[in-house]
Coordinates of C-alpha atoms (C1' of nucleotides) in Angstrom, one line a residue:
Chain A
M1 CA 10.5 112.0 39.6
A2 CA 11.1 115.6 38.4
K3 CA 7.4 115.7 37.5
R4 CA 6.3 115.8 41.1
E5 CA 8.5 118.7 42.1
S6 CA 6.7 121.1 39.8
Q7 CA 3.5 121.2 41.8
A8 CA 2.4 121.4 45.4
P9 CA 3.4 118.1 47.0
G10 CA 0.8 115.9 48.5
D11 CA -2.3 117.1 46.7
S12 CA -1.7 116.6 43.0
T13 CA -4.0 114.0 41.5
E14 CA -1.1 111.6 40.8
Q15 CA -0.1 111.9 44.5
K16 CA -3.6 111.4 45.7
I17 CA -3.8 108.2 43.6
F18 CA -0.5 107.0 44.9
D19 CA -1.4 107.6 48.5
A20 CA -4.8 105.9 48.2
A21 CA -3.1 102.9 46.4
H22 CA -0.5 102.8 49.1
E23 CA -3.2 102.4 51.8
V24 CA -5.4 99.9 50.0
F25 CA -2.6 97.7 48.6
T26 CA -0.8 97.5 52.0
Q27 CA -4.0 96.4 53.7
K28 CA -5.5 94.1 51.1
G29 CA -2.6 93.1 48.9
M30 CA -2.4 93.1 45.1
D31 CA -5.2 90.5 44.6
G32 CA -7.5 91.8 47.3
A33 CA -7.5 95.4 46.1
T34 CA -9.6 96.8 43.3
M35 CA -9.1 99.8 41.2
Q36 CA -12.6 101.0 42.1
E37 CA -11.7 101.0 45.8
I38 CA -8.5 102.9 45.2
A39 CA -10.3 105.5 43.1
D40 CA -13.0 105.9 45.9
H41 CA -10.3 106.3 48.4
A42 CA -8.6 109.0 46.4
G43 CA -11.9 110.7 45.8
I44 CA -11.5 110.6 42.0
N45 CA -12.7 108.6 39.0
K46 CA -11.5 105.1 38.2
A47 CA -10.4 106.1 34.7
L48 CA -7.9 108.5 36.1
L49 CA -6.0 105.7 37.7
H50 CA -5.3 104.3 34.2
Y51 CA -4.5 107.8 32.9
Y52 CA -1.7 108.2 35.4
Y53 CA -0.5 104.6 35.9
R54 CA -1.8 102.7 32.8
T55 CA -2.4 99.4 34.6
K56 CA -3.1 98.1 38.0
E57 CA 0.2 96.1 37.8
K58 CA 2.2 99.3 37.2
L59 CA 0.4 101.2 40.0
Y60 CA 1.2 98.3 42.3
E61 CA 4.8 98.1 41.4
S62 CA 5.1 101.8 41.9
V63 CA 3.8 101.5 45.5
A64 CA 5.8 98.4 46.2
R65 CA 9.0 100.0 44.9
A66 CA 8.5 103.0 47.1
I67 CA 7.9 100.9 50.2
I68 CA 10.9 98.7 49.7
G69 CA 13.0 101.8 48.8
R70 CA 12.2 103.4 52.1
A71 CA 12.6 100.2 54.2
I72 CA 16.0 99.0 53.0
P73 CA 18.2 102.1 53.6
A74 CA 17.1 102.3 57.2
I75 CA 18.3 98.8 57.8
R76 CA 21.3 99.2 55.7
Q77 CA 22.5 102.4 57.4
I78 CA 22.6 100.7 60.8
I79 CA 24.0 97.3 59.7
E80 CA 26.8 98.8 57.8
S81 CA 27.7 101.5 60.3
E82 CA 31.0 101.6 62.3
L83 CA 29.3 101.5 65.7
P84 CA 30.5 99.1 68.3
L85 CA 28.5 95.8 68.2
E86 CA 26.4 96.3 71.3
E87 CA 25.4 99.9 70.4
K88 CA 24.7 98.8 66.9
I89 CA 22.3 96.0 68.0
R90 CA 20.7 98.4 70.5
R91 CA 20.0 101.0 67.7
F92 CA 19.0 98.4 65.2
I93 CA 16.2 97.1 67.5
D94 CA 15.1 100.5 68.5
A95 CA 14.9 101.8 64.9
Y96 CA 13.4 98.6 63.5
I97 CA 10.5 98.4 66.0
G98 CA 10.0 102.2 65.8
I99 CA 9.6 102.1 62.0
I100 CA 7.3 99.1 62.0
S101 CA 5.2 100.7 64.8
R102 CA 4.5 103.6 62.5
N103 CA 3.9 101.4 59.5
P104 CA 2.4 98.2 60.8
F105 CA 1.1 96.8 57.5
I106 CA 4.4 97.0 55.7
P107 CA 6.2 93.9 56.8
L108 CA 3.3 91.6 55.9
F109 CA 2.9 93.4 52.6
I110 CA 6.6 92.8 51.7
I111 CA 6.5 89.2 52.9
S112 CA 3.4 88.4 50.9
E113 CA 4.7 90.1 47.8
V114 CA 8.0 88.3 47.9
N115 CA 6.4 84.9 48.5
K116 CA 3.9 85.2 45.8
H117 CA 6.0 86.8 43.0
P118 CA 9.7 86.3 43.8
E119 CA 10.7 87.0 40.2
R120 CA 8.8 90.2 39.9
F121 CA 10.1 91.3 43.2
I122 CA 13.7 90.6 42.4
N123 CA 13.6 92.0 38.9
S124 CA 11.5 95.1 39.0
I125 CA 11.0 96.1 42.7
L126 CA 14.2 95.4 44.6
P127 CA 16.9 98.0 44.4
S128 CA 20.4 96.9 43.4
D129 CA 22.2 98.0 46.5
L130 CA 21.1 95.6 49.2
P131 CA 22.5 95.8 52.8
K132 CA 25.8 93.9 53.0
P133 CA 25.8 92.1 56.3
Q134 CA 29.4 90.9 55.9
F135 CA 30.9 93.7 58.0
F136 CA 28.4 92.9 60.8
F137 CA 29.4 89.3 60.6
N138 CA 33.1 90.1 60.9
Q139 CA 32.4 92.3 63.8
V140 CA 30.6 89.5 65.6
E141 CA 33.4 87.1 64.9
A142 CA 35.9 89.6 66.3
E143 CA 34.0 90.0 69.5
I144 CA 33.8 86.3 69.9
A145 CA 37.5 85.8 69.3
A146 CA 38.2 88.5 71.9
G147 CA 36.0 86.7 74.4
R148 CA 33.7 89.6 74.8
I149 CA 30.6 87.7 73.7
R150 CA 29.5 84.1 73.8
P151 CA 30.1 82.2 70.6
V152 CA 27.1 82.5 68.2
R153 CA 26.8 82.1 64.5
P154 CA 26.4 85.6 63.2
Q155 CA 23.8 84.6 60.6
H156 CA 21.6 83.1 63.3
L157 CA 22.1 86.1 65.5
I158 CA 20.9 88.6 62.9
V159 CA 17.9 86.4 62.0
N160 CA 17.1 86.1 65.7
V161 CA 17.1 89.8 66.1
I162 CA 15.1 90.5 63.0
S163 CA 12.6 87.8 63.9
M164 CA 11.9 89.2 67.4
C165 CA 11.5 92.7 66.0
V166 CA 9.2 91.9 63.1
F167 CA 7.2 88.9 63.9
P168 CA 5.2 90.3 66.8
F169 CA 3.7 92.8 64.3
V170 CA 3.2 90.4 61.5
G171 CA 1.4 88.0 63.8
K172 CA -0.2 90.6 66.0
P173 CA -3.7 89.3 65.9
M174 CA -2.5 85.8 66.8
M175 CA -0.3 87.1 69.6
R176 CA -3.2 89.0 70.9
M177 CA -5.4 85.9 71.1
L178 CA -2.6 83.8 72.6
L179 CA -1.9 86.4 75.3
G180 CA -5.5 87.6 75.7
M181 CA -4.6 91.2 75.2
S182 CA -6.8 94.1 74.3
S183 CA -5.8 96.4 71.4
G184 CA -4.4 99.0 73.9
E185 CA -2.5 96.4 75.9
M186 CA -1.0 95.1 72.8
R187 CA 0.2 98.6 71.8
V188 CA 2.0 98.9 75.1
F189 CA 3.4 95.4 74.9
L190 CA 4.9 96.1 71.5
E191 CA 6.4 99.3 72.7
E192 CA 7.9 97.5 75.7
R193 CA 9.7 95.2 73.3
K194 CA 12.3 97.7 72.3
E195 CA 13.7 97.4 75.8
E196 CA 12.8 93.8 76.3
V197 CA 14.4 92.4 73.1
T198 CA 17.5 94.4 73.6
Q199 CA 18.0 93.0 77.1
F200 CA 17.2 89.5 75.9
V201 CA 19.8 89.7 73.1
M202 CA 22.4 91.2 75.4
A203 CA 21.8 88.5 78.0
A204 CA 22.1 85.8 75.3
L205 CA 25.4 87.3 74.2
R206 CA 27.1 87.3 77.7
P207 CA 30.2 85.2 77.6
Chain B
M1 CA -17.1 63.4 58.9
A2 CA -18.6 59.9 59.0
K3 CA -19.1 60.3 55.2
R4 CA -15.4 60.0 54.6
E5 CA -14.9 56.7 56.4
S6 CA -17.2 54.8 54.1
Q7 CA -14.8 54.9 51.2
A8 CA -11.1 54.4 50.4
P9 CA -9.4 57.5 51.9
G10 CA -7.3 59.8 49.8
D11 CA -8.8 59.1 46.4
S12 CA -12.5 60.0 46.8
T13 CA -13.5 62.9 44.7
E14 CA -14.2 65.0 47.8
Q15 CA -10.8 64.2 49.2
K16 CA -9.1 65.0 45.9
I17 CA -10.9 68.4 45.8
F18 CA -9.9 69.0 49.4
D19 CA -6.2 68.2 48.8
A20 CA -6.1 70.3 45.7
A21 CA -7.7 73.2 47.5
H22 CA -5.3 72.8 50.4
E23 CA -2.3 73.1 48.1
V24 CA -3.7 76.1 46.0
F25 CA -5.1 78.0 49.0
T26 CA -2.0 77.8 51.1
Q27 CA 0.2 79.0 48.2
K28 CA -2.1 81.7 46.8
G29 CA -4.4 82.6 49.6
M30 CA -8.2 83.0 49.3
D31 CA -8.1 86.0 46.9
G32 CA -5.3 84.7 44.7
A33 CA -6.8 81.2 44.2
T34 CA -9.5 80.4 41.6
M35 CA -11.9 77.5 41.5
Q36 CA -10.7 76.7 38.0
E37 CA -7.2 76.2 39.2
I38 CA -8.3 74.0 42.1
A39 CA -10.4 71.9 39.7
D40 CA -7.4 71.5 37.3
H41 CA -5.2 70.5 40.2
A42 CA -7.7 67.9 41.3
G43 CA -8.1 66.7 37.8
I44 CA -11.9 67.2 37.8
N45 CA -14.5 69.6 36.6
K46 CA -15.2 73.0 38.1
A47 CA -18.8 72.2 38.7
L48 CA -17.9 69.4 41.0
L49 CA -16.3 71.8 43.5
H50 CA -19.7 73.4 43.9
Y51 CA -21.4 70.0 44.1
Y52 CA -19.3 69.0 47.1
Y53 CA -18.6 72.4 48.8
R54 CA -21.3 74.7 47.5
T55 CA -19.2 77.9 47.5
K56 CA -15.5 78.9 47.3
E57 CA -15.9 80.4 50.8
K58 CA -17.0 77.1 52.3
L59 CA -14.2 75.2 50.6
Y60 CA -11.8 77.7 51.9
E61 CA -13.2 77.5 55.5
S62 CA -13.0 73.8 55.3
V63 CA -9.3 73.9 54.4
A64 CA -8.5 76.7 56.9
R65 CA -10.3 74.9 59.7
A66 CA -8.3 71.7 59.0
I67 CA -5.0 73.5 59.0
I68 CA -5.7 75.4 62.3
G69 CA -7.1 72.3 63.8
R70 CA -3.9 70.5 63.2
A71 CA -1.6 73.3 64.2
I72 CA -3.1 74.3 67.6
P73 CA -3.1 71.0 69.5
A74 CA 0.6 70.5 68.8
I75 CA 1.4 73.8 70.5
R76 CA -1.1 73.3 73.2
Q77 CA 0.2 70.0 74.2
I78 CA 3.7 71.3 74.9
I79 CA 2.8 74.6 76.4
E80 CA 0.3 73.1 78.9
S81 CA 2.5 70.0 79.7
E82 CA 4.0 69.4 83.2
L83 CA 7.6 69.3 81.9
P84 CA 10.3 71.3 83.6
L85 CA 10.7 74.7 82.0
E86 CA 14.0 74.1 80.2
E87 CA 12.9 70.8 78.8
K88 CA 9.6 72.4 77.8
I89 CA 11.3 75.2 75.8
R90 CA 13.6 72.7 74.2
R91 CA 10.8 70.5 73.0
F92 CA 8.7 73.4 72.0
I93 CA 11.4 74.8 69.7
D94 CA 12.2 71.4 68.3
A95 CA 8.5 70.5 67.6
Y96 CA 7.6 74.0 66.2
I97 CA 10.5 74.2 63.7
G98 CA 9.9 70.5 62.8
I99 CA 6.2 71.1 62.0
I100 CA 6.9 74.2 60.0
S101 CA 9.7 72.6 58.0
R102 CA 7.2 70.0 56.9
N103 CA 4.5 72.6 56.1
P104 CA 6.3 75.7 55.1
F105 CA 3.3 77.5 53.6
I106 CA 1.1 77.2 56.7
P107 CA 2.3 80.1 58.9
L108 CA 2.0 82.7 56.2
F109 CA -1.4 81.3 55.3
I110 CA -2.6 81.6 58.9
I111 CA -1.2 85.0 59.3
S112 CA -2.7 86.4 56.2
E113 CA -6.0 84.9 56.9
V114 CA -6.1 86.3 60.4
N115 CA -5.0 89.8 59.3
K116 CA -7.5 90.0 56.4
H117 CA -10.6 88.6 58.1
P118 CA -10.2 88.5 61.9
E119 CA -14.0 88.1 62.4
R120 CA -14.3 85.1 60.1
F121 CA -11.3 83.6 61.6
I122 CA -12.5 83.9 65.2
N123 CA -16.1 83.0 64.5
S124 CA -15.9 80.1 62.1
I125 CA -12.4 78.8 61.9
L126 CA -10.8 79.0 65.3
P127 CA -11.6 76.1 67.7
S128 CA -12.9 77.0 71.1
D129 CA -10.1 75.4 73.1
L130 CA -7.1 77.6 72.6
P131 CA -3.8 76.9 74.3
K132 CA -3.8 78.5 77.8
P133 CA -0.4 80.0 78.4
Q134 CA -1.1 80.8 82.1
F135 CA 0.6 77.7 83.4
F136 CA 3.7 78.4 81.4
F137 CA 3.7 81.9 82.8
N138 CA 3.5 80.7 86.4
Q139 CA 6.3 78.3 85.7
V140 CA 8.5 81.1 84.4
E141 CA 7.7 83.3 87.4
A142 CA 8.5 80.4 89.8
E143 CA 11.9 79.8 88.2
I144 CA 12.7 83.5 88.4
A145 CA 11.6 83.7 92.1
A146 CA 13.9 80.7 92.8
G147 CA 16.8 82.5 91.1
R148 CA 17.2 79.7 88.5
I149 CA 16.7 82.0 85.5
R150 CA 17.2 85.7 84.8
P151 CA 14.1 87.9 85.3
V152 CA 12.2 88.1 82.1
R153 CA 8.5 88.9 81.4
P154 CA 7.0 85.6 80.4
Q155 CA 4.8 87.1 77.7
H156 CA 7.9 88.5 76.0
L157 CA 9.7 85.3 76.4
I158 CA 7.1 83.2 74.7
V159 CA 6.7 85.8 71.9
N160 CA 10.5 85.8 71.5
V161 CA 10.6 82.0 71.1
I162 CA 7.7 81.8 68.7
S163 CA 9.2 84.7 66.7
M164 CA 12.5 83.0 66.3
C165 CA 10.9 79.7 65.3
V166 CA 8.3 81.0 62.8
F167 CA 9.7 84.1 61.2
P168 CA 12.6 82.7 59.4
F169 CA 10.1 80.5 57.4
V170 CA 7.7 83.3 56.8
G171 CA 10.4 85.6 55.6
K172 CA 12.5 82.9 54.0
P173 CA 13.0 84.6 50.6
M174 CA 14.0 87.8 52.3
M175 CA 16.3 86.0 54.6
R176 CA 17.9 84.2 51.7
M177 CA 18.6 87.5 49.9
L178 CA 20.0 89.1 53.0
L179 CA 22.3 86.2 53.8
G180 CA 23.0 85.4 50.2
M181 CA 22.1 81.7 50.5
S182 CA 21.1 79.1 47.9
S183 CA 17.9 77.1 48.4
G184 CA 19.9 74.2 49.7
E185 CA 22.0 76.3 52.1
M186 CA 18.8 77.8 53.5
R187 CA 17.4 74.3 54.2
V188 CA 20.5 73.5 56.2
F189 CA 20.3 76.8 57.9
L190 CA 16.7 76.4 59.0
E191 CA 17.4 72.9 60.3
E192 CA 20.4 74.3 62.3
R193 CA 18.0 76.7 64.0
K194 CA 16.5 74.0 66.2
E195 CA 19.8 73.8 68.1
E196 CA 20.8 77.4 67.7
V197 CA 17.6 79.0 68.9
T198 CA 17.5 76.6 71.9
Q199 CA 21.0 77.6 72.9
F200 CA 20.2 81.3 72.3
V201 CA 17.2 81.1 74.6
M202 CA 19.0 79.1 77.3
A203 CA 21.9 81.6 77.2
A204 CA 19.5 84.5 77.6
L205 CA 17.8 82.9 80.6
R206 CA 21.0 82.3 82.6
P207 CA 20.8 84.2 85.9
Chain C
dG1 C1' -7.1 116.4 33.0
dT2 C1' -11.4 114.6 34.3
dC3 C1' -15.6 112.5 33.6
dT4 C1' -19.4 108.9 31.7
dA5 C1' -20.2 104.9 29.3
dT6 C1' -19.0 100.7 27.9
dA7 C1' -16.1 97.0 25.9
dA8 C1' -13.7 92.8 27.0
dC9 C1' -12.8 89.5 30.1
dT10 C1' -12.6 86.6 34.4
dC11 C1' -14.7 84.2 37.9
dG12 C1' -18.1 82.0 40.9
dA13 C1' -22.2 79.7 40.6
dT14 C1' -26.1 77.1 38.4
dA15 C1' -29.0 74.5 34.9
dG16 C1' -29.6 70.5 32.8
dA17 C1' -28.1 66.4 30.1
dC18 C1' -26.2 61.9 30.9
Chain D
dG1 C1' -21.8 61.8 40.6
dT2 C1' -19.9 64.0 36.7
dC3 C1' -19.9 66.6 32.7
dT4 C1' -20.9 70.8 29.2
dA5 C1' -22.8 75.1 28.6
dT6 C1' -24.0 79.4 30.2
dC7 C1' -25.6 83.1 33.2
dG8 C1' -24.6 87.1 36.0
dA9 C1' -21.7 89.9 38.7
dG10 C1' -17.6 92.2 39.1
dT11 C1' -13.1 93.8 37.2
dT12 C1' -9.5 95.9 34.3
dA13 C1' -9.1 98.8 30.8
dT14 C1' -10.4 102.0 26.9
dA15 C1' -13.2 105.3 24.0
dG16 C1' -14.8 109.6 23.6
dA17 C1' -17.2 113.8 25.2
dC18 C1' -16.2 117.9 27.8

DNA sequence: GTCTATAACTCGATAGAC
DNA sequence: GTCTATCGAGTTATAGAC
């Protein structure tokens, strides 16, 4: 967007609207959010939302695209890197949990979006260059063949790792109830998981 | 509900409404669903929804309570059982994945509900007798003390297991894109996970 | 660009006939 | 119990003044 570079970043009206929409949409979803609420959050008038983004749908897509566009490269970069397997998994877990800690509403936002409107997601939000896990798969197979790790199906391995990183955030309130934790205890617990999940995966991969 | 026993089950108007609401709410959530759509699904008039359930909110709570009420005992029963640890984990994974396979929309429904309205969930949907994981935790500690499994923090272990069982269903469309699987391949993959997750956890617990 | 006012529409809920 | 008709609130979106 060349448009945005021509003015002070972060406080243009368009940017204020975008930021407000980002916050409201991620917390309430497309259906739960209203244009009025977004306008209030941005401290401006409702009509201005339409002036800049025409429709609620377009504003939503703009936010969704930005979120996905930020989330995917981070994963991509690690998965497709040339690091040795163990180091790669270590960094992947650390980065993944770190990112989600700083943006706790994003995973559920993405999941809900994809589940409710798969076509819209694929056609107008998802970027074309998805992470290609093939290199990672080959790497796992090679380590297995060399006897350096226990035989696992690489697809399941990657799903296991992602699940253990993401789900505790998505299901945080439920986890809190199950474990009887306060909000503060839960924050500590989630931070601990960087180390705990890494050790768990490494232990599972021992030959 | 004594009311329901007095007539043929499954085709009373009240039951038809409930079933239709169950389907629509689990797929679209409270905000995304409309009373009109539920009425159409039930093949009856919109006014009848209000005749039987008064408000959309009450209909929703009725559905949510039924879903939670069915989901919790299944978990509870296994977690609180007297089975040896390994067998308990085995059965837990098998039961959990089995239940979700047959009700793939439920986990996301529950997660979204809890995240959007934690108070409503706790006060008017959640039953009072939640699973108590303490016995499971003690069991894990005992196995560690006896040197039969590797030291792990039991809270993280249970979160790991639940995450690996639930998340692949919640994030199914995303997993499909990442792994490049067809709908049929994904079904096979999810079924495989019963065995794969069990082995993964057992491997991670080896001393 | 930004605002007020309002049109156009959707949705939950009710009234009232049968 | 079940239906049609309609109300009233709330929502997206636009018109038009400044």
